[in-house]
Amino acid sequence: MHSAVFLIEFGAIILGLGLLGRLAGRFSFSPIPLYLLAGLAFGKGGLLPLGASEEFVAIGAEIGVILLLLMLGLEYTASDLVSNLKTQYPAGLVDFALNAVPGAVAALLLGWGPVAAVVLAGVTWISSSGVIAKVLGDLGRLGNRETPVILSILVLEDLAMAVYLPIITALLAGVGLAAGSATLAVALGVAGAVLFVAVRYGRLISRFVSSDDPEKLLLVVLGLTLLVAGVAQQLQVSAAVGAFLVGIALSGEVAEGAHALLSPLRDLFAAVFFVFFGLHTDPASIPPVILPAFALAVVTALTKVATGYWAARRAGIGVKGRWRAGGTLVARGEFSIVIAGLAVTAGVQPQLGPFATAYVLILVVMGPLTARFTEPVAAALTRLRTPKPAAGPAASAHVRPRPSDGAEDAGGTDVMEDSGRR
């Protein structure tokens, strides 16, 4: 009986996701907000809470995040990653200053104390790699010139979590300096070792994984990814970072074959991830904190746009690409929930959990919208502010023609050639 209920529930979830995806596709819109709202409707306190399939959905959600980051890693080589990190680390510092500080200030203004301030700083700092990876794929921007800039910021954030999470865990637990330092040293060592292996021995890994049989290639790549992600998480390093590094370690025909085989699985489990997020949000806990959460969401959405614009400008990206980079970085998600969950478990501040949930829900819905519309809205506002030349032949003789978008974006085209990256 239990298995029958599970099949009915999970089958209804998958069918509903398919229908929502078709609806979003008809209007050329990302389905992520619809997936989240569906989870909210059928989660705790929703219209029809699900029970039998909850554990399986939770596992599927973890796999969804891992596959999203693996597929994003397959888009780039190890040399691309190292080069981008060397050139973009100042953007990581700007990202921290612009987006962590508002969260810390908000917690202090709400009277939650310094520990909650450190926690909320992490919630507002880290963009959602899972949501952004899905949005980049949905909008067909994986080959855009600004995408490596976005990717570099996301990777810097994910790697920073290898430092931040042990610190916040020790802070919440109240452990001594020695124990906290040991945990941090282990996390940094593991992250560094995995990155070194990916960069130095990527070709050997690709040769080991390579197979002419699609079935064997799928099993080996998926198994290796889950294994590395699990080991990384066990050692206090993000599973997403581990999956991403596996992706960049694979190159050539192996990367292309794995991408083709894993794309359907990624889409399935990524959709499950977004539903799972909504399932664990109680609608009744949101109204009391919605106004301050919304205010903070607006502020940090603007700071993320500023971060992406600054980083893309520094990389020589055209104006359109700068706005796209900023709008794409707005979404928060999985890491923000993990950080808030640690604080809630430790009993730091009762309101912190609902506040973080409302904040992330706002930005995870807003993120796909800003990714799609920030650039055209900015272009429209620019046109409105640009004064029109005076009419008449005398005036036109003294007015220089305004450069076209192509001349304005002389730093390069907004879309890369698709040749030779792998």
Coordinates of C-alpha atoms in Angstrom, one line a residue, residues 11-349:
G11 CA 4.1 10.2 -10.5
A12 CA 1.8 13.1 -9.9
I13 CA 4.8 15.3 -9.1
I14 CA 6.7 14.4 -12.3
L15 CA 3.6 14.8 -14.4
G16 CA 2.8 18.2 -12.8
L17 CA 6.4 19.3 -13.4
G18 CA 6.1 18.3 -17.1
L19 CA 2.9 20.3 -17.5
L20 CA 4.3 23.3 -15.7
G21 CA 7.4 23.1 -17.9
R22 CA 5.3 23.1 -21.1
L23 CA 3.3 26.0 -19.8
A24 CA 6.5 28.0 -19.1
G25 CA 7.9 27.0 -22.5
R26 CA 4.8 28.3 -24.3
F27 CA 5.5 31.8 -22.8
S28 CA 9.3 31.5 -23.2
F29 CA 9.7 31.7 -19.4
S30 CA 11.9 29.8 -17.0
P31 CA 9.8 27.1 -15.2
I32 CA 11.7 27.5 -11.9
P33 CA 9.2 29.9 -10.2
L34 CA 6.4 27.6 -11.1
Y35 CA 8.2 24.6 -9.7
L36 CA 8.8 26.4 -6.4
L37 CA 5.2 27.6 -6.1
A38 CA 4.0 24.0 -6.8
G39 CA 6.2 22.8 -3.9
L40 CA 4.9 25.5 -1.7
A41 CA 1.3 24.5 -2.5
F42 CA 1.8 20.8 -1.7
G43 CA 4.3 21.1 1.2
K44 CA 4.0 21.6 4.9
G45 CA 0.9 23.8 5.6
G46 CA 0.0 23.7 1.9
L47 CA -3.2 22.6 0.1
L48 CA -2.4 18.9 0.0
P49 CA 0.8 17.9 1.9
L50 CA 2.7 14.9 0.5
G51 CA 4.1 12.3 2.8
A52 CA 5.0 8.9 1.2
S53 CA 7.4 10.3 -1.4
E54 CA 9.1 13.0 0.8
E55 CA 12.3 11.0 1.5
F56 CA 12.8 10.1 -2.1
V57 CA 12.2 13.7 -3.2
A58 CA 14.8 14.8 -0.7
I59 CA 17.4 12.5 -2.2
G60 CA 16.4 13.5 -5.7
A61 CA 16.8 17.1 -4.7
E62 CA 20.4 16.5 -3.6
I63 CA 21.2 14.7 -6.9
G64 CA 19.6 17.6 -8.8
V65 CA 22.0 20.1 -7.3
I66 CA 25.0 17.8 -7.9
L67 CA 24.0 17.3 -11.6
L68 CA 23.4 21.0 -12.2
L69 CA 27.0 21.8 -11.0
L70 CA 28.5 18.8 -12.9
M71 CA 26.9 19.9 -16.2
L72 CA 28.1 23.5 -15.6
G73 CA 31.6 22.2 -14.9
L74 CA 31.5 20.2 -18.2
E75 CA 31.2 23.5 -20.1
Y76 CA 34.8 24.6 -19.1
T77 CA 38.3 23.1 -18.9
A78 CA 40.5 23.2 -15.9
S79 CA 42.7 25.8 -17.6
D80 CA 39.6 28.0 -18.1
L81 CA 38.9 27.8 -14.4
V82 CA 42.4 28.6 -13.2
S83 CA 42.6 31.6 -15.6
N84 CA 39.2 32.9 -14.6
L85 CA 40.0 32.6 -10.9
K86 CA 43.3 34.4 -11.3
T87 CA 41.6 37.3 -13.1
Q88 CA 38.3 37.4 -11.1
Y89 CA 39.4 37.2 -7.5
P90 CA 38.9 40.9 -7.0
A91 CA 35.3 40.4 -8.0
G92 CA 35.0 37.8 -5.2
L93 CA 36.1 40.5 -2.7
V94 CA 33.6 43.0 -4.1
D95 CA 30.9 40.3 -4.0
F96 CA 31.6 39.7 -0.3
A97 CA 31.6 43.4 0.6
L98 CA 28.4 44.3 -1.3
N99 CA 26.3 41.3 -0.4
A100 CA 27.4 40.0 3.0
V101 CA 27.5 43.3 4.8
P102 CA 23.8 44.1 4.2
G103 CA 22.8 40.8 5.8
A104 CA 24.9 41.4 8.9
V105 CA 23.6 45.0 9.2
A106 CA 20.0 43.8 8.9
A107 CA 20.5 41.2 11.7
L108 CA 22.0 43.8 14.0
L109 CA 19.2 46.3 13.2
L110 CA 16.6 43.6 14.1
G111 CA 18.4 43.0 17.4
W112 CA 19.5 39.5 16.7
G113 CA 23.0 39.8 18.0
P114 CA 26.5 39.2 16.4
V115 CA 26.2 35.4 15.8
A116 CA 23.0 35.8 13.9
A117 CA 24.6 38.7 12.0
V118 CA 27.4 36.3 10.8
V119 CA 24.8 33.8 9.8
L120 CA 22.6 36.2 7.9
A121 CA 25.6 37.6 6.2
G122 CA 26.2 34.2 4.6
V123 CA 22.6 33.9 3.6
T124 CA 22.6 37.1 1.7
W125 CA 26.2 36.7 0.3
I126 CA 25.9 33.4 -1.6
S127 CA 24.1 33.1 -4.9
S128 CA 22.3 29.9 -5.8
S129 CA 24.6 27.9 -8.1
G130 CA 21.8 25.5 -8.8
V131 CA 19.2 28.1 -9.8
I132 CA 21.7 30.1 -11.9
A133 CA 23.0 27.0 -13.7
K134 CA 19.4 26.1 -14.6
V135 CA 18.6 29.7 -15.7
L136 CA 21.8 29.9 -17.9
G137 CA 20.7 26.7 -19.6
D138 CA 17.1 27.7 -20.0
L139 CA 18.0 31.1 -21.6
G140 CA 20.7 29.6 -23.8
R141 CA 23.5 31.7 -22.4
L142 CA 26.1 29.0 -21.6
G143 CA 28.2 30.3 -24.5
N144 CA 27.9 34.0 -23.8
R145 CA 31.0 36.1 -23.0
E146 CA 29.7 37.1 -19.6
T147 CA 29.1 33.5 -18.5
P148 CA 32.8 32.8 -17.5
V149 CA 32.6 35.9 -15.2
I150 CA 29.4 34.6 -13.6
L151 CA 30.9 31.2 -13.2
S152 CA 34.0 32.6 -11.6
I153 CA 32.0 34.4 -9.0
L154 CA 29.9 31.3 -8.3
V155 CA 33.0 29.2 -7.9
L156 CA 34.7 31.7 -5.7
E157 CA 31.5 31.7 -3.5
D158 CA 31.3 27.9 -3.4
L159 CA 35.0 27.6 -2.5
A160 CA 34.6 30.3 0.1
M161 CA 32.0 28.1 1.7
A162 CA 34.8 25.6 2.4
V163 CA 36.1 28.3 4.8
Y164 CA 32.8 29.8 5.9
L165 CA 30.9 26.7 6.9
P166 CA 33.5 25.3 9.3
I167 CA 33.8 28.8 10.9
I168 CA 30.0 29.2 11.3
T169 CA 29.6 25.6 12.6
A170 CA 32.3 26.2 15.2
L171 CA 30.8 29.6 16.1
L172 CA 27.3 28.1 16.6
A173 CA 28.6 25.2 18.6
G174 CA 30.7 27.4 20.8
V175 CA 33.8 25.2 20.4
G176 CA 37.3 26.4 21.2
L177 CA 39.8 28.0 18.8
A178 CA 41.9 24.8 18.4
A179 CA 39.0 22.6 17.4
G180 CA 37.6 25.2 15.0
S181 CA 41.0 25.7 13.4
A182 CA 41.5 22.0 12.9
T183 CA 38.1 21.7 11.1
L184 CA 39.0 24.7 8.9
A185 CA 42.4 23.2 8.0
V186 CA 40.8 19.9 6.9
A187 CA 38.2 21.6 4.8
L188 CA 40.8 23.8 3.1
G189 CA 43.1 20.9 2.5
V190 CA 40.4 18.8 0.9
A191 CA 39.2 21.6 -1.4
G192 CA 42.8 22.3 -2.5
A193 CA 43.6 18.7 -3.1
V194 CA 40.5 18.1 -5.2
L195 CA 41.2 21.3 -7.3
F196 CA 44.9 20.2 -7.7
V197 CA 43.9 16.8 -9.0
A198 CA 41.3 18.2 -11.3
V199 CA 43.8 20.7 -12.9
R200 CA 46.9 18.5 -12.9
Y201 CA 45.5 15.1 -13.8
G202 CA 42.3 16.0 -15.8
R203 CA 43.5 14.2 -18.9
L204 CA 44.2 11.0 -17.0
I205 CA 40.8 11.1 -15.4
S206 CA 39.2 11.6 -18.8
R207 CA 41.1 8.7 -20.3
F208 CA 40.0 6.5 -17.3
V209 CA 36.3 7.5 -17.7
S210 CA 36.3 7.3 -21.5
S211 CA 34.2 4.6 -23.1
D212 CA 32.6 4.0 -26.5
D213 CA 29.6 2.4 -24.8
P214 CA 27.1 5.1 -23.7
E215 CA 25.8 2.9 -20.9
K216 CA 29.3 2.4 -19.4
L217 CA 30.2 6.1 -19.8
L218 CA 26.9 7.2 -18.1
L219 CA 27.5 4.8 -15.1
V220 CA 31.1 5.7 -14.6
V221 CA 30.6 9.5 -14.9
L222 CA 27.5 9.5 -12.6
G223 CA 29.1 7.2 -10.1
L224 CA 32.3 9.2 -10.0
T225 CA 30.4 12.4 -9.5
L226 CA 28.3 11.1 -6.7
L227 CA 31.3 9.5 -5.0
V228 CA 33.4 12.7 -5.1
A229 CA 30.4 14.9 -4.0
G230 CA 29.7 12.6 -1.1
V231 CA 33.3 12.5 0.1
A232 CA 33.6 16.2 -0.3
Q233 CA 30.4 16.8 1.8
Q234 CA 31.6 14.3 4.4
L235 CA 34.8 16.3 4.8
Q236 CA 32.9 19.6 5.3
V237 CA 33.4 20.7 1.7
S238 CA 30.4 21.5 -0.5
A239 CA 29.1 18.5 -2.6
A240 CA 28.4 21.0 -5.3
V241 CA 32.1 22.1 -5.4
G242 CA 33.1 18.4 -5.7
A243 CA 30.6 17.8 -8.6
F244 CA 31.8 21.0 -10.3
L245 CA 35.4 20.0 -10.1
V246 CA 34.6 16.5 -11.6
G247 CA 33.0 18.3 -14.5
I248 CA 36.0 20.5 -15.2
A249 CA 38.4 17.5 -14.9
L250 CA 36.6 15.9 -17.8
S251 CA 37.4 17.2 -21.3
G252 CA 37.2 16.4 -25.0
E253 CA 34.9 13.7 -26.3
V254 CA 34.2 12.4 -22.7
A255 CA 32.8 15.8 -21.7
E256 CA 30.7 16.0 -24.9
G257 CA 29.4 12.5 -24.5
A258 CA 28.6 12.9 -20.8
H259 CA 26.8 16.2 -21.4
A260 CA 24.5 14.5 -24.0
L261 CA 23.8 11.5 -21.7
L262 CA 23.2 13.4 -18.5
S263 CA 21.2 16.4 -19.8
P264 CA 17.8 14.6 -19.4
L265 CA 18.7 13.4 -15.9
R266 CA 19.8 16.9 -14.9
D267 CA 16.5 18.4 -16.0
L268 CA 14.5 15.8 -14.1
F269 CA 16.4 16.0 -10.8
A270 CA 16.8 19.8 -11.0
A271 CA 13.1 20.2 -11.2
V272 CA 12.7 17.8 -8.2
F273 CA 15.2 20.0 -6.3
F274 CA 13.1 23.2 -6.8
V275 CA 9.9 21.4 -5.8
F276 CA 11.7 20.0 -2.7
F277 CA 12.6 23.6 -1.7
G278 CA 9.0 24.6 -1.9
L279 CA 7.8 21.5 0.0
H280 CA 9.7 22.5 3.1
T281 CA 8.5 26.0 3.3
D282 CA 5.4 26.5 5.6
P283 CA 3.3 29.3 4.1
A284 CA 2.1 30.2 7.6
S285 CA 5.6 31.2 8.7
I286 CA 6.1 33.7 5.9
P287 CA 3.6 36.6 6.5
P288 CA 5.1 37.9 9.8
V289 CA 8.6 38.4 8.3
I290 CA 7.6 39.2 4.7
L291 CA 8.2 43.0 4.8
P292 CA 11.7 43.0 6.3
A293 CA 12.7 40.0 4.1
F294 CA 11.3 41.8 1.0
A295 CA 13.2 45.0 1.8
L296 CA 16.5 43.0 2.3
A297 CA 15.8 41.1 -0.9
V298 CA 15.5 44.3 -2.9
V299 CA 18.7 45.7 -1.5
T300 CA 20.7 42.6 -2.1
A301 CA 19.3 42.1 -5.5
L302 CA 20.6 45.5 -6.4
T303 CA 24.0 44.8 -4.8
K304 CA 24.2 41.5 -6.8
V305 CA 23.4 43.4 -10.0
A306 CA 26.2 45.9 -9.2
T307 CA 28.6 43.0 -8.4
G308 CA 28.0 41.3 -11.8
Y309 CA 28.1 44.6 -13.7
W310 CA 31.4 45.6 -12.1
A311 CA 33.0 42.1 -12.6
A312 CA 31.9 42.0 -16.3
R313 CA 33.1 45.5 -16.9
R314 CA 36.5 44.6 -15.4
A315 CA 36.6 41.6 -17.8
G316 CA 36.0 43.8 -20.8
I317 CA 32.5 42.6 -21.5
G318 CA 30.1 44.9 -23.4
V319 CA 27.3 46.9 -21.7
K320 CA 24.6 44.4 -22.5
G321 CA 26.6 41.5 -21.1
R322 CA 27.4 43.5 -17.9
W323 CA 23.7 43.9 -17.2
R324 CA 23.0 40.2 -18.0
A325 CA 25.8 39.2 -15.6
G326 CA 24.4 41.3 -12.8
G327 CA 20.8 40.1 -13.3
T328 CA 21.8 36.5 -13.4
L329 CA 23.5 36.5 -10.0
V330 CA 20.5 37.7 -8.1
A331 CA 19.0 34.3 -7.1
R332 CA 19.8 32.8 -3.7
G333 CA 18.9 29.2 -2.8
E334 CA 20.5 26.0 -1.5
F335 CA 23.5 27.4 0.4
S336 CA 21.4 30.1 2.0
I337 CA 19.0 27.5 3.3
V338 CA 21.8 25.3 4.6
I339 CA 23.4 28.2 6.5
A340 CA 20.0 29.2 8.0
G341 CA 19.3 25.6 8.9
L342 CA 22.5 25.4 11.0
A343 CA 21.5 28.5 13.0
V344 CA 17.9 27.2 13.5
T345 CA 19.2 23.9 14.8
A346 CA 21.5 25.7 17.2
G347 CA 18.6 27.8 18.5
V348 CA 20.3 31.1 17.7
Q349 CA 17.2 33.1 16.8

